[in-house]
Structures are given as structure tokens and as C-alpha cells.
PDB file of C-alpha atoms and ligand atoms in Angstrom:
ATOM      1  CA  MET A   1      12.231 -11.638 -18.734  1.00 83.00           C
ATOM      2  CA  LEU A   2      10.831 -12.948 -15.454  1.00 95.00           C
ATOM      3  CA  ARG A   3       8.651 -10.251 -13.957  1.00 98.00           C
ATOM      4  CA  ALA A   4       8.749  -9.419 -10.236  1.00 98.00           C
ATOM      5  CA  ARG A   5       6.006 -11.334  -8.432  1.00 98.00           C
ATOM      6  CA  ILE A   6       3.859  -8.906  -6.473  1.00 99.00           C
ATOM      7  CA  ALA A   7       1.569  -9.486  -3.467  1.00 99.00           C
ATOM      8  CA  VAL A   8      -0.807  -6.628  -2.613  1.00 99.00           C
ATOM      9  CA  PHE A   9      -1.908  -6.401   1.045  1.00 99.00           C
ATOM     10  CA  VAL A  10      -5.333  -4.820   1.632  1.00 98.00           C
ATOM     11  CA  SER A  11      -7.865  -4.299   4.421  1.00 98.00           C
ATOM     12  CA  GLY A  12     -10.820  -2.405   2.979  1.00 97.00           C
ATOM     13  CA  GLY A  13     -12.303  -0.928  -0.167  1.00 97.00           C
ATOM     14  CA  GLY A  14      -9.250  -1.560  -2.297  1.00 98.00           C
ATOM     15  CA  THR A  15      -9.317   1.446  -4.640  1.00 98.00           C
ATOM     16  CA  ASN A  16      -5.518   1.480  -4.640  1.00 98.00           C
ATOM     17  CA  LEU A  17      -5.536  -2.238  -5.471  1.00 99.00           C
ATOM     18  CA  GLN A  18      -7.891  -1.407  -8.358  1.00 99.00           C
ATOM     19  CA  ALA A  19      -5.479   1.269  -9.594  1.00 99.00           C
ATOM     20  CA  LEU A  20      -2.684  -1.326  -9.559  1.00 99.00           C
ATOM     21  CA  LEU A  21      -4.792  -3.950 -11.367  1.00 99.00           C
ATOM     22  CA  ASP A  22      -5.875  -1.401 -13.999  1.00 99.00           C
ATOM     23  CA  ALA A  23      -2.299  -0.174 -14.500  1.00 99.00           C
ATOM     24  CA  GLU A  24      -1.042  -3.727 -14.957  1.00 98.00           C
ATOM     25  CA  LYS A  25      -3.828  -4.436 -17.485  1.00 98.00           C
ATOM     26  CA  ASP A  26      -2.880  -1.253 -19.368  1.00 98.00           C
ATOM     27  CA  GLY A  27       0.758  -2.374 -19.602  1.00 98.00           C
ATOM     28  CA  LYS A  28       2.026   0.228 -17.141  1.00 98.00           C
ATOM     29  CA  ILE A  29       3.789  -2.298 -14.869  1.00 98.00           C
ATOM     30  CA  PRO A  30       5.800  -4.236 -17.455  1.00 98.00           C
ATOM     31  CA  HIS A  31       8.380  -5.453 -14.905  1.00 98.00           C
ATOM     32  CA  GLY A  32       5.861  -6.733 -12.341  1.00 98.00           C
ATOM     33  CA  GLU A  33       2.821  -8.994 -12.089  1.00 98.00           C
ATOM     34  CA  ILE A  34       0.260  -9.070  -9.311  1.00 99.00           C
ATOM     35  CA  VAL A  35      -0.023 -12.739  -8.387  1.00 98.00           C
ATOM     36  CA  LEU A  36      -1.615 -12.539  -4.939  1.00 99.00           C
ATOM     37  CA  VAL A  37      -3.879 -10.309  -2.874  1.00 99.00           C
ATOM     38  CA  VAL A  38      -3.673 -10.800   0.901  1.00 98.00           C
ATOM     39  CA  SER A  39      -6.497  -9.345   2.970  1.00 98.00           C
ATOM     40  CA  GLY A  40      -6.315  -8.618   6.673  1.00 98.00           C
ATOM     41  CA  ASN A  41     -10.111  -8.645   6.773  1.00 97.00           C
ATOM     42  CA  ALA A  42     -12.411 -11.391   5.445  1.00 98.00           C
ATOM     43  CA  GLY A  43     -15.106  -8.823   4.567  1.00 98.00           C
ATOM     44  CA  ALA A  44     -12.899  -6.486   2.521  1.00 98.00           C
ATOM     45  CA  TYR A  45     -14.420  -5.406  -0.810  1.00 98.00           C
ATOM     46  CA  ALA A  46     -10.857  -5.515  -2.159  1.00 98.00           C
ATOM     47  CA  LEU A  47     -11.201  -9.320  -2.254  1.00 98.00           C
ATOM     48  CA  GLU A  48     -13.968  -8.983  -4.863  1.00 98.00           C
ATOM     49  CA  ARG A  49     -11.808  -6.654  -6.934  1.00 98.00           C
ATOM     50  CA  ALA A  50      -9.055  -9.296  -6.896  1.00 98.00           C
ATOM     51  CA  SER A  51     -11.447 -12.108  -7.865  1.00 98.00           C
ATOM     52  CA  ASN A  52     -12.917  -9.985 -10.675  1.00 98.00           C
ATOM     53  CA  ALA A  53      -9.389  -9.575 -12.029  1.00 98.00           C
ATOM     54  CA  GLY A  54      -8.676 -13.303 -11.666  1.00 98.00           C
ATOM     55  CA  VAL A  55      -5.981 -12.801  -9.021  1.00 98.00           C
ATOM     56  CA  GLU A  56      -5.558 -15.392  -6.263  1.00 98.00           C
ATOM     57  CA  THR A  57      -6.523 -14.234  -2.773  1.00 98.00           C
ATOM     58  CA  ALA A  58      -5.661 -15.195   0.790  1.00 98.00           C
ATOM     59  CA  VAL A  59      -7.305 -13.990   4.007  1.00 98.00           C
ATOM     60  CA  VAL A  60      -4.907 -13.778   6.948  1.00 98.00           C
ATOM     61  CA  GLN A  61      -6.449 -12.014   9.952  1.00 98.00           C
ATOM     62  CA  LYS A  62      -4.392 -11.068  12.975  1.00 98.00           C
ATOM     63  CA  LYS A  63      -7.324 -11.815  15.273  1.00 97.00           C
ATOM     64  CA  ASP A  64      -7.211 -15.492  14.235  1.00 98.00           C
ATOM     65  CA  PHE A  65      -3.712 -16.004  15.687  1.00 98.00           C
ATOM     66  CA  PRO A  66      -2.504 -16.175  19.297  1.00 98.00           C
ATOM     67  CA  SER A  67       0.458 -13.824  18.746  1.00 98.00           C
ATOM     68  CA  GLN A  68       2.002 -11.349  16.305  1.00 98.00           C
ATOM     69  CA  SER A  69       4.715 -13.880  15.447  1.00 98.00           C
ATOM     70  CA  ALA A  70       2.201 -16.679  14.721  1.00 98.00           C
ATOM     71  CA  TYR A  71       0.284 -14.246  12.489  1.00 98.00           C
ATOM     72  CA  GLU A  72       3.409 -13.126  10.651  1.00 98.00           C
ATOM     73  CA  ASN A  73       4.624 -16.721  10.214  1.00 98.00           C
ATOM     74  CA  ALA A  74       1.330 -17.454   8.458  1.00 98.00           C
ATOM     75  CA  LEU A  75       1.906 -14.432   6.183  1.00 98.00           C
ATOM     76  CA  ILE A  76       5.471 -15.562   5.438  1.00 98.00           C
ATOM     77  CA  ASP A  77       4.224 -19.083   4.560  1.00 98.00           C
ATOM     78  CA  VAL A  78       1.764 -17.672   2.002  1.00 98.00           C
ATOM     79  CA  LEU A  79       4.379 -15.325   0.516  1.00 98.00           C
ATOM     80  CA  THR A  80       7.011 -18.070   0.289  1.00 98.00           C
ATOM     81  CA  GLN A  81       4.589 -20.507  -1.351  1.00 98.00           C
ATOM     82  CA  LYS A  82       3.831 -17.945  -4.041  1.00 98.00           C
ATOM     83  CA  GLY A  83       7.482 -16.894  -4.536  1.00 98.00           C
ATOM     84  CA  ILE A  84       6.708 -13.228  -3.841  1.00 98.00           C
ATOM     85  CA  ASP A  85       9.410 -10.629  -4.649  1.00 98.00           C
ATOM     86  CA  LEU A  86       7.568  -7.428  -3.737  1.00 99.00           C
ATOM     87  CA  ILE A  87       4.864  -6.647  -1.162  1.00 99.00           C
ATOM     88  CA  ILE A  88       2.656  -3.603  -1.763  1.00 99.00           C
ATOM     89  CA  LEU A  89       0.663  -2.301   1.202  1.00 98.00           C
ATOM     90  CA  ALA A  90      -2.415  -0.688  -0.340  1.00 98.00           C
ATOM     91  CA  GLY A  91      -4.664   0.480   2.479  1.00 97.00           C
ATOM     92  CA  PHE A  92      -3.362  -2.300   4.738  1.00 98.00           C
ATOM     93  CA  MET A  93      -4.243  -1.453   8.338  1.00 95.00           C
ATOM     94  CA  THR A  94      -2.256  -4.001  10.386  1.00 95.00           C
ATOM     95  CA  ILE A  95       1.143  -2.934  11.729  1.00 92.00           C
ATOM     96  CA  LEU A  96       3.921  -5.360  10.788  1.00 97.00           C
ATOM     97  CA  SER A  97       6.721  -5.992  13.288  1.00 98.00           C
ATOM     98  CA  ALA A  98      10.436  -5.337  12.773  1.00 98.00           C
ATOM     99  CA  ASP A  99      10.917  -9.124  12.582  1.00 98.00           C
ATOM    100  CA  PHE A 100       8.688  -9.178   9.526  1.00 98.00           C
ATOM    101  CA  THR A 101       9.860  -5.995   7.783  1.00 98.00           C
ATOM    102  CA  SER A 102      13.552  -6.869   8.228  1.00 98.00           C
ATOM    103  CA  ARG A 103      13.008 -10.065   6.200  1.00 98.00           C
ATOM    104  CA  TYR A 104      12.059  -7.958   3.168  1.00 98.00           C
ATOM    105  CA  PRO A 105      14.449  -4.965   3.040  1.00 97.00           C
ATOM    106  CA  GLU A 106      13.365  -2.536   0.275  1.00 97.00           C
ATOM    107  CA  ARG A 107      10.869  -5.182  -0.825  1.00 98.00           C
ATOM    108  CA  ILE A 108       7.802  -3.720   0.932  1.00 98.00           C
ATOM    109  CA  ILE A 109       6.235  -0.443  -0.183  1.00 98.00           C
ATOM    110  CA  ASN A 110       3.302   1.491   1.274  1.00 98.00           C
ATOM    111  CA  VAL A 111       1.075   4.327   0.135  1.00 98.00           C
ATOM    112  CA  HIS A 112       0.325   6.963   2.773  1.00 98.00           C
ATOM    113  CA  PRO A 113      -2.300   9.680   2.197  1.00 98.00           C
ATOM    114  CA  ALA A 114      -0.195  12.695   3.261  1.00 98.00           C
ATOM    115  CA  LEU A 115       3.160  14.290   2.540  1.00 99.00           C
ATOM    116  CA  ILE A 116       5.476  12.433   4.945  1.00 98.00           C
ATOM    117  CA  PRO A 117       6.786  13.581   7.465  1.00 98.00           C
ATOM    118  CA  SER A 118       3.448  15.358   8.022  1.00 98.00           C
ATOM    119  CA  PHE A 119       0.453  13.502   9.471  1.00 98.00           C
ATOM    120  CA  CYS A 120       2.101  10.089   9.613  1.00 98.00           C
ATOM    121  CA  GLY A 121       3.188   7.426  12.072  1.00 96.00           C
ATOM    122  CA  GLU A 122       1.112   5.464  14.546  1.00 94.00           C
ATOM    123  CA  GLY A 123      -2.557   6.455  14.685  1.00 95.00           C
ATOM    124  CA  TYR A 124      -2.501   8.218  11.317  1.00 98.00           C
ATOM    125  CA  TYR A 125      -4.400   6.073   8.855  1.00 97.00           C
ATOM    126  CA  GLY A 126      -7.345   6.405   6.496  1.00 97.00           C
ATOM    127  CA  LEU A 127      -9.689   9.334   7.128  1.00 98.00           C
ATOM    128  CA  ARG A 128      -7.848  10.261  10.346  1.00 98.00           C
ATOM    129  CA  VAL A 129      -4.977  11.579   8.254  1.00 98.00           C
ATOM    130  CA  HIS A 130      -7.262  13.973   6.388  1.00 98.00           C
ATOM    131  CA  GLU A 131      -9.061  15.021   9.587  1.00 98.00           C
ATOM    132  CA  ALA A 132      -5.674  15.960  11.061  1.00 98.00           C
ATOM    133  CA  ALA A 133      -4.615  17.875   7.935  1.00 98.00           C
ATOM    134  CA  LEU A 134      -7.868  19.887   7.947  1.00 98.00           C
ATOM    135  CA  LYS A 135      -7.629  20.521  11.694  1.00 98.00           C
ATOM    136  CA  TYR A 136      -4.099  21.864  11.271  1.00 98.00           C
ATOM    137  CA  GLY A 137      -5.225  24.042   8.385  1.00 98.00           C
ATOM    138  CA  VAL A 138      -2.630  23.058   5.798  1.00 98.00           C
ATOM    139  CA  LYS A 139      -3.273  24.408   2.298  1.00 98.00           C
ATOM    140  CA  VAL A 140      -1.403  21.612   0.555  1.00 99.00           C
ATOM    141  CA  THR A 141      -1.369  17.900   1.351  1.00 99.00           C
ATOM    142  CA  GLY A 142      -0.753  14.881  -0.875  1.00 99.00           C
ATOM    143  CA  ALA A 143       0.412  11.295  -0.910  1.00 99.00           C
ATOM    144  CA  THR A 144       3.682   9.451  -0.375  1.00 99.00           C
ATOM    145  CA  VAL A 145       4.873   6.037  -1.489  1.00 99.00           C
ATOM    146  CA  HIS A 146       7.750   4.796   0.648  1.00 98.00           C
ATOM    147  CA  PHE A 147       9.671   1.666   1.572  1.00 98.00           C
ATOM    148  CA  VAL A 148       8.497   0.018   4.760  1.00 98.00           C
ATOM    149  CA  ASN A 149      10.893  -0.558   7.646  1.00 97.00           C
ATOM    150  CA  GLU A 150      10.480  -0.979  11.408  1.00 96.00           C
ATOM    151  CA  ILE A 151       9.403   2.671  11.890  1.00 96.00           C
ATOM    152  CA  PRO A 152       5.730   3.300  10.989  1.00 95.00           C
ATOM    153  CA  ASP A 153       5.781   5.463   7.812  1.00 97.00           C
ATOM    154  CA  GLY A 154       9.543   5.915   8.388  1.00 97.00           C
ATOM    155  CA  GLY A 155      11.165   4.154   5.420  1.00 98.00           C
ATOM    156  CA  ARG A 156      12.878   5.848   2.482  1.00 98.00           C
ATOM    157  CA  ILE A 157      10.548   7.906   0.291  1.00 98.00           C
ATOM    158  CA  ILE A 158      10.105   6.706  -3.313  1.00 99.00           C
ATOM    159  CA  LEU A 159       7.544   9.175  -4.734  1.00 99.00           C
ATOM    160  CA  GLN A 160       5.446  12.089  -3.474  1.00 98.00           C
ATOM    161  CA  LYS A 161       2.773  14.268  -5.029  1.00 99.00           C
ATOM    162  CA  ALA A 162       1.140  17.417  -3.661  1.00 99.00           C
ATOM    163  CA  VAL A 163      -2.626  18.045  -3.717  1.00 99.00           C
ATOM    164  CA  GLU A 164      -4.429  21.320  -2.988  1.00 98.00           C
ATOM    165  CA  VAL A 165      -6.721  21.619   0.059  1.00 99.00           C
ATOM    166  CA  PHE A 166      -9.927  23.625  -0.464  1.00 98.00           C
ATOM    167  CA  GLU A 167     -11.637  25.890   2.112  1.00 98.00           C
ATOM    168  CA  ASP A 168     -14.817  23.803   2.131  1.00 98.00           C
ATOM    169  CA  ASP A 169     -13.161  20.373   2.200  1.00 98.00           C
ATOM    170  CA  THR A 170     -14.436  17.635   4.481  1.00 98.00           C
ATOM    171  CA  PRO A 171     -12.190  14.668   5.353  1.00 98.00           C
ATOM    172  CA  GLN A 172     -14.147  12.704   2.745  1.00 98.00           C
ATOM    173  CA  THR A 173     -13.779  15.215  -0.107  1.00 99.00           C
ATOM    174  CA  LEU A 174     -10.094  15.643   0.674  1.00 99.00           C
ATOM    175  CA  GLN A 175      -9.534  11.882   0.824  1.00 98.00           C
ATOM    176  CA  LYS A 176     -11.154  11.460  -2.586  1.00 98.00           C
ATOM    177  CA  ARG A 177      -9.025  14.233  -4.168  1.00 98.00           C
ATOM    178  CA  VAL A 178      -5.802  12.832  -2.665  1.00 99.00           C
ATOM    179  CA  MET A 179      -6.687   9.385  -4.009  1.00 98.00           C
ATOM    180  CA  CYS A 180      -7.626  10.578  -7.530  1.00 98.00           C
ATOM    181  CA  GLN A 181      -4.833  13.116  -7.978  1.00 99.00           C
ATOM    182  CA  ALA A 182      -2.023  11.345  -6.150  1.00 99.00           C
ATOM    183  CA  GLU A 183      -2.384   7.838  -4.693  1.00 99.00           C
ATOM    184  CA  TRP A 184      -3.858   6.054  -7.717  1.00 98.00           C
ATOM    185  CA  ILE A 185      -1.136   7.562  -9.932  1.00 98.00           C
ATOM    186  CA  LEU A 186       1.873   7.226  -7.627  1.00 98.00           C
ATOM    187  CA  LEU A 187       1.336   3.676  -6.410  1.00 99.00           C
ATOM    188  CA  PRO A 188       1.419   2.010  -9.866  1.00 99.00           C
ATOM    189  CA  GLU A 189       4.411   4.199 -10.820  1.00 99.00           C
ATOM    190  CA  ALA A 190       6.293   3.117  -7.713  1.00 99.00           C
ATOM    191  CA  ALA A 191       5.298  -0.523  -8.286  1.00 99.00           C
ATOM    192  CA  GLU A 192       6.928  -0.356 -11.717  1.00 99.00           C
ATOM    193  CA  LEU A 193      10.045   1.472 -10.456  1.00 98.00           C
ATOM    194  CA  VAL A 194      10.711  -1.088  -7.727  1.00 98.00           C
ATOM    195  CA  SER A 195       9.772  -4.079  -9.925  1.00 98.00           C
ATOM    196  CA  GLU A 196      12.231  -2.920 -12.563  1.00 98.00           C
ATOM    197  CA  LYS A 197      14.948  -2.602  -9.915  1.00 98.00           C
ATOM    198  CA  ILE A 198      14.212  -6.147  -8.691  1.00 98.00           C
ATOM    199  CA  VAL A 199      14.310  -7.601 -12.217  1.00 98.00           C
ATOM    200  CA  ARG A 200      17.581  -5.802 -13.039  1.00 97.00           C
ATOM    201  CA  SER A 201      19.212  -6.963  -9.799  1.00 97.00           C
ATOM    202  CA  ARG A 202      18.764 -10.661 -10.683  1.00 94.00           C
TER     203      ARG A 202
HETATM  204  C1  LIG B   1      -5.901   5.000   1.259  1.00 92.20           C
HETATM  205  O1  LIG B   1      -6.164   6.369   1.312  1.00 92.20           O
HETATM  206  C2  LIG B   1      -4.506   4.701   1.789  1.00 92.20           C
HETATM  207  O2  LIG B   1      -3.566   5.680   1.448  1.00 92.20           O
HETATM  208  C3  LIG B   1      -4.764   4.707   3.266  1.00 92.20           C
HETATM  209  O3  LIG B   1      -6.006   4.052   3.424  1.00 92.20           O
HETATM  210  C4  LIG B   1      -6.797   4.246   2.249  1.00 92.20           C
HETATM  211  C5  LIG B   1      -7.221   2.891   1.730  1.00 92.20           C
HETATM  212  O4  LIG B   1      -8.108   2.995   0.646  1.00 92.20           O
HETATM  213  N1  LIG B   1      -3.705   4.052   3.961  1.00 92.20           N
HETATM  214  C6  LIG B   1      -3.248   4.453   5.147  1.00 92.20           C
HETATM  215  O5  LIG B   1      -3.741   5.352   5.770  1.00 92.20           O
HETATM  216  C7  LIG B   1      -2.061   3.642   5.670  1.00 92.20           C
HETATM  217  N2  LIG B   1      -1.397   4.384   6.699  1.00 92.20           N
HETATM  218  P1  LIG B   1      -8.318   1.810  -0.393  1.00 92.20           P
HETATM  219  O6  LIG B   1      -8.621   0.534   0.388  1.00 92.20           O
HETATM  220  O7  LIG B   1      -9.519   2.243  -1.191  1.00 92.20           O
HETATM  221  O8  LIG B   1      -7.087   1.673  -1.231  1.00 92.20           O
END
């Protein structure tokens, strides 16, 4: 069986990438293999995590290109060269245009640190999501893995998991709990679900 070839897009610390690498090593993504990590930031610690796992890396930074389309063409070149079937956005902070997302229908997934449709869309990323949840005073938040389309955080939901909010939470403590209890579990599960679908559709 040819496994689905996965590229993981990152921008920062890469704990979700680590969860994916660990899950693959533990045999929890039998239908997929992570063959490439693409970073939107040359200084991302995620690049070290990829190297430590022996996965090829590429740095493609939007600021190095004159336009969104030139940037996305560079991404497409890298993905085509590596024969990528599935793109996983794991803490990837650059918005991709409709031109890009429409090339990969139901072949791009993203993890978002809230229960969509709450605290999502443009401007809601990273710690900002948890700041907004605490400001609103919700008692339950969580994480969502969804397909990526032209609407930020608007594609079909694949998996969601709820996480309790505590009275004394800070954005940082809440972020950590959402990662541990939801993101790092859901993202590898979704990677396997979609990889299996890709393999079966061949
Ligand atoms: C994660 O919490 C991820 O859900 C979030 O950024 C963090 C990245 O952490 N992504 C978004 O907010 C995207 N809208 P990581 O680099 O340690 O995986």
C-alpha cells in the first residue's frame, strides 16, 4: 500500500508537528507518511524537530517574494516536487489565498485552538484565541481540526474536542491545556482519517 505523502506547514514552536511525528513513529498514522516540513519562518524551532526526526525541510517565507502569487507558486513547486497528497497546517500563520486552497480541495487540514465557529476567522490565532475565550468568559473551549478552503477557519469540520476552562486560567495555561487535551490528540487522528480516505480513493 502506498501511503499518503504528507507535508506539514509550520511557523513556530511546532508542538503539533511533534505530536504528528510521534504518532507516526508509534504506528498511529498507518495510511500516511510525513515526508516534508515547510516553514514560513526560517527561525522556527519546528525545523529542528523535523531535522531530529530525519524529515526533509523547506523554508518558504512570504516576505521573500514580491507577491502572494509568487509566494504560493514557490510553495506549489516544492509540493509538486515531493508528490504531496495532503497538507497539514500545524500552527501555520500565513493566510493562503483561494487560488492556492482551491488547488487542493479536501487535501489541506488545519488545527484551530477553539471550538469553531467560536473565536475563529481572521485575527484569531495562537494566544489571541485563548485571550478572547477568557475575555468572553466561556466555561468550555477546545480544538477543531477542519478542511481548509477560501474562508479562514471556514472549511468542513473533521474533529472537535471540548476542554474545560478554569477560573484562574491565563491565556498561557489555557493554551497548554487545549494543546495537551485536544490538539495533540485530534491532529494525528485527523491525519490518519484523511490519509486513509486518500489511499482508498486511489
Ligand atoms: C497551536 O495552538 C495551533 O492550534 C495554533 O497555533 C499554535 C501553534 O503551536 N494555530 C492557530 O491559531 C491557527 N489559526 P505549535 O507551533 O506548538 O504547534
